[in-house]
Amino acid sequence: MPRNLLLSLVFWLVEVIFVAALVSDDWLKTVQRTEDRMIAEYLGARKDAEIRETSTDWFDRLFVRTGARENVYRYFIPSEPERQRSVGFQDVGRDDLFPFIAARLQVLWDSVYQTMRRFFLLLSWWPFLLAAVVPFAVDGLAQRKIKQSNFDYSSPLAHRYSLFAILGTLYVLLLGLTFPFPVPPQALPMACVAIAAALNVYLAHTQKRI
């Protein structure tokens, strides 16, 4: 399990690097506008505005007001006074290398902002997740109690693979935070139902002696 977790995190990191290196800023802005439209159509304009306002506020708190974003740009791109102090190298990379780096950094920060927006959209579904999980969990526990009182069989295979289904769904949600294409809001309630159903199977097939 630790090895699989490490490989999963590495794969997610590769996705982030892929987005930052190859995806254009115009494409990300198009993705954001498309998601805004889908959220407004599915959840309403008020909810879309609320998510954008919350995401912008947290992005400003964490990266703008703290100076983190500006410091990253300054670390990779020299300022004009620094250029003038570098006698003989004032114009190195001015028109090619550093504009390219600035564009990649802009994509990176836009990706961070988009990730935060998707995260707050995900959080907005927690009441639905709770409403879905509770009855499925209660039913799973009831089935387990029934199995404890008779000779019904608890399947270790169903128990294991239902756990894999829960972890897999959560991992896809993690990957979805950084997907370089629009993620429809309908995917989130579907993920909630999938988690609840897998939890039901997991609890129902927990071994009787536990």
XYZ file of C-alpha atoms in Angstrom:
210
model
C 0.000 0.000 0.000
C 2.728 2.608 0.814
C 4.400 1.817 -2.519
C 1.121 2.226 -4.401
C 0.484 5.500 -2.592
C 3.927 6.774 -3.558
C 3.400 5.803 -7.200
C 0.020 7.516 -7.185
C 1.502 10.741 -5.816
C 4.305 10.584 -8.381
C 1.750 10.161 -11.170
C -0.210 13.155 -9.869
C 2.997 15.223 -9.713
C 3.795 14.261 -13.303
C 0.342 15.488 -14.307
C 0.956 18.834 -12.591
C 4.326 19.214 -14.337
C 2.738 18.252 -17.665
C 0.088 20.950 -17.285
C 2.619 23.604 -16.268
C 5.011 22.738 -19.103
C 2.723 22.103 -22.058
C -0.689 23.698 -21.520
C -1.149 27.287 -22.683
C -2.553 30.031 -20.489
C -5.286 30.766 -23.044
C -6.400 27.144 -22.879
C -6.650 27.260 -19.076
C -8.718 30.442 -19.234
C -11.028 28.740 -21.742
C -11.352 25.765 -19.385
C -12.226 28.090 -16.491
C -14.876 29.919 -18.525
C -16.382 26.609 -19.629
C -16.527 25.308 -16.068
C -18.071 28.587 -14.897
C -20.810 28.194 -17.469
C -21.455 24.550 -16.523
C -21.554 25.354 -12.790
C -23.905 28.292 -13.367
C -26.220 26.097 -15.443
C -26.175 23.204 -12.963
C -25.964 24.946 -9.571
C -27.009 28.484 -10.410
C -25.179 31.759 -10.983
C -25.180 32.590 -7.267
C -23.304 29.392 -6.360
C -20.829 29.935 -9.174
C -20.140 33.481 -7.960
C -19.782 32.225 -4.377
C -17.205 29.610 -5.385
C -15.234 32.130 -7.461
C -15.271 34.686 -4.645
C -14.122 32.152 -2.039
C -11.366 30.812 -4.320
C -10.105 34.293 -5.167
C -10.078 35.307 -1.514
C -8.080 32.243 -0.433
C -5.700 32.545 -3.383
C -4.999 36.157 -2.447
C -4.505 35.236 1.218
C -2.110 32.378 0.537
C -0.100 33.546 -2.465
C -0.635 37.228 -3.282
C -0.676 39.039 0.067
C 2.139 36.867 1.415
C 4.298 37.750 -1.595
C 4.754 34.096 -2.569
C 3.687 34.599 -6.176
C 5.858 37.677 -6.644
C 8.859 35.980 -5.040
C 8.560 33.009 -7.409
C 8.638 35.348 -10.393
C 11.587 37.261 -8.928
C 13.461 34.018 -8.260
C 13.331 32.892 -11.886
C 13.179 36.233 -13.726
C 15.717 38.996 -12.996
C 14.444 42.510 -12.411
C 15.699 45.463 -14.441
C 18.087 46.692 -11.671
C 19.546 43.177 -11.472
C 20.048 43.212 -15.242
C 21.872 46.515 -15.113
C 24.212 45.235 -12.420
C 25.076 42.221 -14.608
C 27.473 43.994 -16.940
C 27.621 42.281 -20.304
C 24.563 40.112 -19.605
C 21.865 42.781 -19.499
C 19.948 41.431 -22.473
C 20.558 37.697 -22.073
C 17.218 35.904 -22.328
C 15.248 39.148 -22.364
C 13.303 38.349 -25.541
C 13.231 34.549 -25.517
C 14.098 32.591 -22.371
C 12.595 34.753 -19.621
C 9.315 35.494 -21.471
C 8.929 31.729 -21.886
C 9.603 31.156 -18.168
C 7.130 33.916 -17.263
C 4.464 32.288 -19.420
C 5.058 28.896 -17.764
C 4.868 30.441 -14.306
C 1.616 32.147 -15.246
C 0.200 28.772 -16.315
C 1.373 27.289 -13.011
C -0.375 29.960 -10.936
C -3.510 29.756 -13.051
C -3.463 25.997 -12.448
C -3.180 26.585 -8.697
C -6.140 28.967 -8.819
C -8.178 26.522 -10.878
C -7.317 23.732 -8.443
C -8.602 25.851 -5.560
C -11.831 26.589 -7.408
C -12.416 22.899 -8.025
C -11.565 22.126 -4.399
C -14.180 24.574 -3.106
C -16.674 23.202 -5.622
C -15.923 19.744 -4.199
C -16.442 21.014 -0.651
C -19.831 22.419 -1.612
C -21.048 18.839 -2.125
C -20.276 17.631 1.419
C -23.957 17.768 2.547
C -24.876 15.521 -0.379
C -21.974 13.187 0.432
C -23.141 12.973 4.040
C -26.738 12.329 2.957
C -25.550 9.575 0.633
C -23.035 7.927 2.971
C -25.168 7.687 6.125
C -27.976 5.447 4.790
C -25.539 3.298 2.800
C -23.311 2.907 5.873
C -26.256 2.051 8.135
C -27.464 -0.523 5.608
C -23.974 -2.025 5.353
C -23.696 -2.328 9.136
C -27.162 -3.883 9.289
C -26.175 -6.474 6.672
C -23.049 -7.265 8.682
C -25.138 -7.773 11.837
C -27.391 -10.146 9.916
C -24.360 -12.120 8.725
C -23.125 -12.367 12.329
C -26.386 -13.982 13.388
C -26.563 -16.633 10.666
C -24.304 -18.558 8.346
C -24.242 -15.983 5.537
C -20.868 -15.529 3.874
C -18.735 -12.378 4.078
C -16.628 -12.125 0.942
C -13.008 -11.031 1.523
C -12.796 -10.259 -2.206
C -15.779 -7.894 -2.104
C -14.403 -6.338 1.082
C -10.999 -5.671 -0.464
C -12.169 -4.419 -3.837
C -14.787 -2.129 -2.330
C -11.949 -0.485 -0.380
C -9.996 -0.159 -3.627
C -13.080 1.431 -5.205
C -13.279 4.027 -2.427
C -9.576 4.852 -2.656
C -9.725 4.870 -6.457
C -12.637 7.311 -6.492
C -10.858 9.603 -4.047
C -7.712 9.428 -6.180
C -9.623 10.323 -9.345
C -11.083 13.302 -7.479
C -7.528 14.331 -6.557
C -6.439 14.045 -10.188
C -9.535 15.943 -11.244
C -8.357 19.001 -9.321
C -5.600 19.465 -11.901
C -7.176 18.078 -15.091
C -6.329 20.408 -18.034
C -9.862 20.146 -19.399
C -13.318 21.072 -18.076
C -14.700 18.865 -15.316
C -18.531 18.836 -15.287
C -20.046 19.468 -11.839
C -22.276 16.410 -12.323
C -19.187 14.247 -11.801
C -19.058 15.151 -8.103
C -22.455 13.780 -6.999
C -21.735 10.672 -9.057
C -18.469 10.258 -7.136
C -20.328 10.714 -3.842
C -22.790 7.953 -4.745
C -19.943 5.678 -5.853
C -18.136 6.187 -2.521
C -21.328 5.546 -0.566
C -22.117 2.355 -2.519
C -18.563 1.044 -2.124
C -18.686 1.819 1.618
C -21.911 -0.164 1.858
C -20.233 -3.228 0.330
C -17.119 -2.726 2.466
C -19.083 -2.675 5.731
C -21.448 -5.470 4.711
C -18.531 -7.794 3.959
C -16.368 -6.949 6.949
C -15.397 -10.203 8.624
C -17.833 -11.353 11.324
C -15.217 -11.788 14.045
C -14.090 -8.130 13.904
